[in-house]
PDB file of C-alpha atoms in Angstrom:
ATOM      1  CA  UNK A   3      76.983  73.248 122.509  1.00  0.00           C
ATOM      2  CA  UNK A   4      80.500  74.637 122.286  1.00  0.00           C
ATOM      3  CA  UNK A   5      80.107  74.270 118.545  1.00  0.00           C
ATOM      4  CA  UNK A   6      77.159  75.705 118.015  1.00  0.00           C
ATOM      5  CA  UNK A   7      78.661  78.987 120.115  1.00  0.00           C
ATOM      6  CA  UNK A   8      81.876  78.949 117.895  1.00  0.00           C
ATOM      7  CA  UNK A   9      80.306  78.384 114.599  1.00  0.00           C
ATOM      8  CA  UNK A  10      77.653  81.116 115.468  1.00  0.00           C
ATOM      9  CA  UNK A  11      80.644  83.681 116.532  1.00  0.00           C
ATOM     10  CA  UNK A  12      82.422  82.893 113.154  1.00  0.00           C
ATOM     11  CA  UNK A  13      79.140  83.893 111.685  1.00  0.00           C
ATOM     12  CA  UNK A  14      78.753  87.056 113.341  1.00  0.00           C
ATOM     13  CA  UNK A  15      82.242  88.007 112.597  1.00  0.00           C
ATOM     14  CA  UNK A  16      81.896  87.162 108.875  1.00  0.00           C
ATOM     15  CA  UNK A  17      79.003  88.593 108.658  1.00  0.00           C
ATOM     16  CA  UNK A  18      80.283  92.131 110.202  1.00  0.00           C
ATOM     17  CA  UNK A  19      83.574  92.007 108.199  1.00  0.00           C
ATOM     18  CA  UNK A  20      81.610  91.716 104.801  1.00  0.00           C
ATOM     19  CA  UNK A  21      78.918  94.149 105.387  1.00  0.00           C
ATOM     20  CA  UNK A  22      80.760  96.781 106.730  1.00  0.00           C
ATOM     21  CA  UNK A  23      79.073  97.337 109.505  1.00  0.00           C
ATOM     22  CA  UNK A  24      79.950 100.286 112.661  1.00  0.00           C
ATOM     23  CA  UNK A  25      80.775 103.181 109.814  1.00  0.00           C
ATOM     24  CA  UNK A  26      82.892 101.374 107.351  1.00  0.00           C
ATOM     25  CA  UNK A  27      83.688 103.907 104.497  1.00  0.00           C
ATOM     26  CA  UNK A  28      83.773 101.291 102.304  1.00  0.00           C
ATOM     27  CA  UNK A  29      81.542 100.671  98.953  1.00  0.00           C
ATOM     28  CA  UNK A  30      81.477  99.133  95.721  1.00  0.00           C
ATOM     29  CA  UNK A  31      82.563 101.151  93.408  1.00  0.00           C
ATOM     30  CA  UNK A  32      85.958 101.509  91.421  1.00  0.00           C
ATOM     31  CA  UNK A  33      87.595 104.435  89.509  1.00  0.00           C
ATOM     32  CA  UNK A  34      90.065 103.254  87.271  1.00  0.00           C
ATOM     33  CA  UNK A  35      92.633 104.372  84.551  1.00  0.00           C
ATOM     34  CA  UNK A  36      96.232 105.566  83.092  1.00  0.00           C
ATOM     35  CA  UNK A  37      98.649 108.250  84.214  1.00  0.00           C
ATOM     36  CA  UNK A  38     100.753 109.718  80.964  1.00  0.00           C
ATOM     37  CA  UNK A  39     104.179 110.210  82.058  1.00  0.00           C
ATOM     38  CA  UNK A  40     106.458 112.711  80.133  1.00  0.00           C
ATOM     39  CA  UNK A  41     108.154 111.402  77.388  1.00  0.00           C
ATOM     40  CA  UNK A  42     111.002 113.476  78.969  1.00  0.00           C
ATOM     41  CA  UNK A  43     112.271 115.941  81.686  1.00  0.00           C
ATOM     42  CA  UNK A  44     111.625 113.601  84.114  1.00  0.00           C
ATOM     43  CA  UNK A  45     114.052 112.749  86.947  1.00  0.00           C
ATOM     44  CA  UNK A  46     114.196 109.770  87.387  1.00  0.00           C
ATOM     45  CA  UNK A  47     115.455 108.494  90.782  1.00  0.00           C
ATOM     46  CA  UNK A  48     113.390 105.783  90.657  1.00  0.00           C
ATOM     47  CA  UNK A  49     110.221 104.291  89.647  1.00  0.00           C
ATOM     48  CA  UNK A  50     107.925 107.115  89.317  1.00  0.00           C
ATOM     49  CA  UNK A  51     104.842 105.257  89.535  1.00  0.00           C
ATOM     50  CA  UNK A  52     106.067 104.701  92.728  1.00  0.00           C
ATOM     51  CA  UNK A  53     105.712 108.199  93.446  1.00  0.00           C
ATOM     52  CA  UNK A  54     102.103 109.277  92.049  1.00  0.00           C
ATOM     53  CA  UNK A  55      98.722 107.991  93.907  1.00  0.00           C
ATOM     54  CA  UNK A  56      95.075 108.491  92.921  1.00  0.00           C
ATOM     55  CA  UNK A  57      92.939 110.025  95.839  1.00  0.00           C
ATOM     56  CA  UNK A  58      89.562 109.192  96.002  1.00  0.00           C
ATOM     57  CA  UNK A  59      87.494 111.478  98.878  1.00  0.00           C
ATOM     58  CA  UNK A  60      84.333 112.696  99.589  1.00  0.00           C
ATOM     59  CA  UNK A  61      83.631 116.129  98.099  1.00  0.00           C
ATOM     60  CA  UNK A  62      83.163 117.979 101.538  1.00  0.00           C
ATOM     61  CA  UNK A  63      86.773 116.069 102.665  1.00  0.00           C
ATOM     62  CA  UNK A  64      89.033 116.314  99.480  1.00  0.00           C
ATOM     63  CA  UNK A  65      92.222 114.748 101.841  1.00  0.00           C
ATOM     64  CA  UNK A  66      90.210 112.221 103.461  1.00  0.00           C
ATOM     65  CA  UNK A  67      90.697 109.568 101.011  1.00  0.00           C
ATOM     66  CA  UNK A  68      89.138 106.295 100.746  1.00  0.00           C
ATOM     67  CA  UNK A  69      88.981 102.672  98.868  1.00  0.00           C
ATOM     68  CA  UNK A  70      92.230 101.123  98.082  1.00  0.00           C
ATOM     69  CA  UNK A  71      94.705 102.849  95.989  1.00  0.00           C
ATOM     70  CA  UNK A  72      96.764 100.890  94.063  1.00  0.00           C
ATOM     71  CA  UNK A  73      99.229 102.603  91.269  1.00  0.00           C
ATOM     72  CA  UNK A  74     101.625 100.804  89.382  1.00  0.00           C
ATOM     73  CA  UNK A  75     103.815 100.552  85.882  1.00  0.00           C
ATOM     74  CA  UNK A  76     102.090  99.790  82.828  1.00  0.00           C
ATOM     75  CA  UNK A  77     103.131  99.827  79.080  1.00  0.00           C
ATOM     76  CA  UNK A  78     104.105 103.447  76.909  1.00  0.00           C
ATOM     77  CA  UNK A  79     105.610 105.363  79.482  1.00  0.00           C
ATOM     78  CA  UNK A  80     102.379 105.238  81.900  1.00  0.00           C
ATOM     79  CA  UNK A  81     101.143 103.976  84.958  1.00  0.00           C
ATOM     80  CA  UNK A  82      97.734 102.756  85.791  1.00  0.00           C
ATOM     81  CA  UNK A  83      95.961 102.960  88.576  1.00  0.00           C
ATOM     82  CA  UNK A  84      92.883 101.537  90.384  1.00  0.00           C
ATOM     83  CA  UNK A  85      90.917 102.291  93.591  1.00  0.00           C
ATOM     84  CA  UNK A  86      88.500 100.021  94.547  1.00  0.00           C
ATOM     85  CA  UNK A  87      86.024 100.135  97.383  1.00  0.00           C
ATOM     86  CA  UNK A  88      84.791 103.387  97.287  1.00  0.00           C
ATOM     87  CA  UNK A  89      81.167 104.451  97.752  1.00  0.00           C
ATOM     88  CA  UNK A  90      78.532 104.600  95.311  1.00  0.00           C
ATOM     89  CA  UNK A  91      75.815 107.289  94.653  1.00  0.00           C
ATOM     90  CA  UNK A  92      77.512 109.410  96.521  1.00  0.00           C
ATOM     91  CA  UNK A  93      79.570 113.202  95.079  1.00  0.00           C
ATOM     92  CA  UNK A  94      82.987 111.971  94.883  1.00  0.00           C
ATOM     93  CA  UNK A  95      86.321 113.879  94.051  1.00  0.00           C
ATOM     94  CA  UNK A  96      89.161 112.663  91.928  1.00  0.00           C
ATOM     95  CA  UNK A  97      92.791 113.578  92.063  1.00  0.00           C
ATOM     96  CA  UNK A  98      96.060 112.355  91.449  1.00  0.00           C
ATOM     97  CA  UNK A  99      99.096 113.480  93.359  1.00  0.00           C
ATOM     98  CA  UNK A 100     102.836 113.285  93.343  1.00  0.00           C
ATOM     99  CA  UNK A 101     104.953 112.331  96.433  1.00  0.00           C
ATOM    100  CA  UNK A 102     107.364 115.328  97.324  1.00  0.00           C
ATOM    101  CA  UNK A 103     110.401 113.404  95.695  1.00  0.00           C
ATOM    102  CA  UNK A 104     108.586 113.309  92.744  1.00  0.00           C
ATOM    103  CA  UNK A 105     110.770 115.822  90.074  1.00  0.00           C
ATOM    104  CA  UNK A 106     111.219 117.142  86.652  1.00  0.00           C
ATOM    105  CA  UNK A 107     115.071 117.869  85.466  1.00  0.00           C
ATOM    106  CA  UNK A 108     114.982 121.308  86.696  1.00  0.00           C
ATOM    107  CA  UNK A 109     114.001 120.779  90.360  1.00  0.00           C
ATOM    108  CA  UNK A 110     110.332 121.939  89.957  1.00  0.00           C
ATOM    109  CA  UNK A 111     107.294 119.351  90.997  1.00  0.00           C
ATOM    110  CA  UNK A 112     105.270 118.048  88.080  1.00  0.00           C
ATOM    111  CA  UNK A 113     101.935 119.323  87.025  1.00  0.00           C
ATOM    112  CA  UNK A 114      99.509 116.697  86.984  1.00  0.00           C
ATOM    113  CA  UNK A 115      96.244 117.173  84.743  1.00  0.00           C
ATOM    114  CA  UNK A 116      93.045 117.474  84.561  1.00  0.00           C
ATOM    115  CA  UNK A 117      92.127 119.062  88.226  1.00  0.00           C
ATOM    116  CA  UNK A 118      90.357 117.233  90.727  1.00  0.00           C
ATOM    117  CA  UNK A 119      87.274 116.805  89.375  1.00  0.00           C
ATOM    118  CA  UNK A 120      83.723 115.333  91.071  1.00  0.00           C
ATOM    119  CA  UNK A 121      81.950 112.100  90.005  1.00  0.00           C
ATOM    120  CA  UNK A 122      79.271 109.771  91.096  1.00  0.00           C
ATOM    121  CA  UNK A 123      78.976 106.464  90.542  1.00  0.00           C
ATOM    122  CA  UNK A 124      76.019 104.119  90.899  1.00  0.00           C
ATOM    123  CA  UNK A 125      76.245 100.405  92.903  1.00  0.00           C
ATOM    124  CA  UNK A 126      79.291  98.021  91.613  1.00  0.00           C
ATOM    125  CA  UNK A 127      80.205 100.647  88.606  1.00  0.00           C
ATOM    126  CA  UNK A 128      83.694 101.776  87.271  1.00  0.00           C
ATOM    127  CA  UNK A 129      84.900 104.747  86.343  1.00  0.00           C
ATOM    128  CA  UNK A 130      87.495 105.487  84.266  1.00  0.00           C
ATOM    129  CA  UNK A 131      89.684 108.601  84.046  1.00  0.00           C
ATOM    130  CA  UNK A 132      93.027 109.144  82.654  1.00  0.00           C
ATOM    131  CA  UNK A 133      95.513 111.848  83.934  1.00  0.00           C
ATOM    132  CA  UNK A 134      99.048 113.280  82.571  1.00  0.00           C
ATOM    133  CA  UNK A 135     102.312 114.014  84.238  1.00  0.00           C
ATOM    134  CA  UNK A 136     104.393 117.243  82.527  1.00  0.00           C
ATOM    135  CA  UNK A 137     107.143 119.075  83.166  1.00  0.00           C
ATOM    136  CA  UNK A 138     107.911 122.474  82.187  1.00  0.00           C
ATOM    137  CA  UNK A 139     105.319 124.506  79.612  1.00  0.00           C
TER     138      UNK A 139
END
């Protein structure tokens, strides 16, 4: 008996952690890609893929981010980046951001391009966007 009642509370739990039950904001879907860093005027104190994240939210909540963000070097003077775990068929909006320490040789904050933008992707697709990093005009 005690078996049955331990085996059938593993199942419950597995079976709440995987579906996502009680208003998990999780999905399915990925957005993936590069960030272009300048080739220079730069500072850099540091890694700065360290510094820049990808923000995936709901249109209504731009801050409100979801999935998991992960952002990290890559080849050619870029980073890339994934979030995973994000809804599906759902208005999305994209952005990347740079962390505060984040700056160019004069002391002004990078300009990161395009703008956030919206997207909507269907069940278990990826998206892929690419972004740039410049300093000065």
């Amino acid at each position: 008996m005690y078996r049955i009642a331990v085996a059938a509370l593993m199942l419950a739990a597995t079976g709440c952690a995987t579906t996502g039950g009680g208003g998990s904001r999780e999905g399915n879907a990925t957005v993936a890609g590069v960030i272009k860093l300048p080739e220079t005027g730069l500072s850099q104190a540091g890694n700065p893929c360290d510094q820049l994240r990808v923000v995936v939210a709901h249109a209504s909540t731009p801050t409100d981010a979801l999935g998991h963000s992960m952002v990290k070097s890559s080849r050619g003077n870029r980073c890339s980046f994934t979030v995973s775990g994000i809804p599906s068929n759902t208005k999305l909006q994209v952005s990347a951001v740079a962390e505060s320490s984040l700056k160019c040789d004069g002391g002004a904050a990078p300009t990161i391009s395009p703008a956030p933008f919206e997207l909507e992707l269907k069940n278990y697709a990826t998206g892929t966007r690419d972004f740039a990093v410049s300093c000065g005009s």
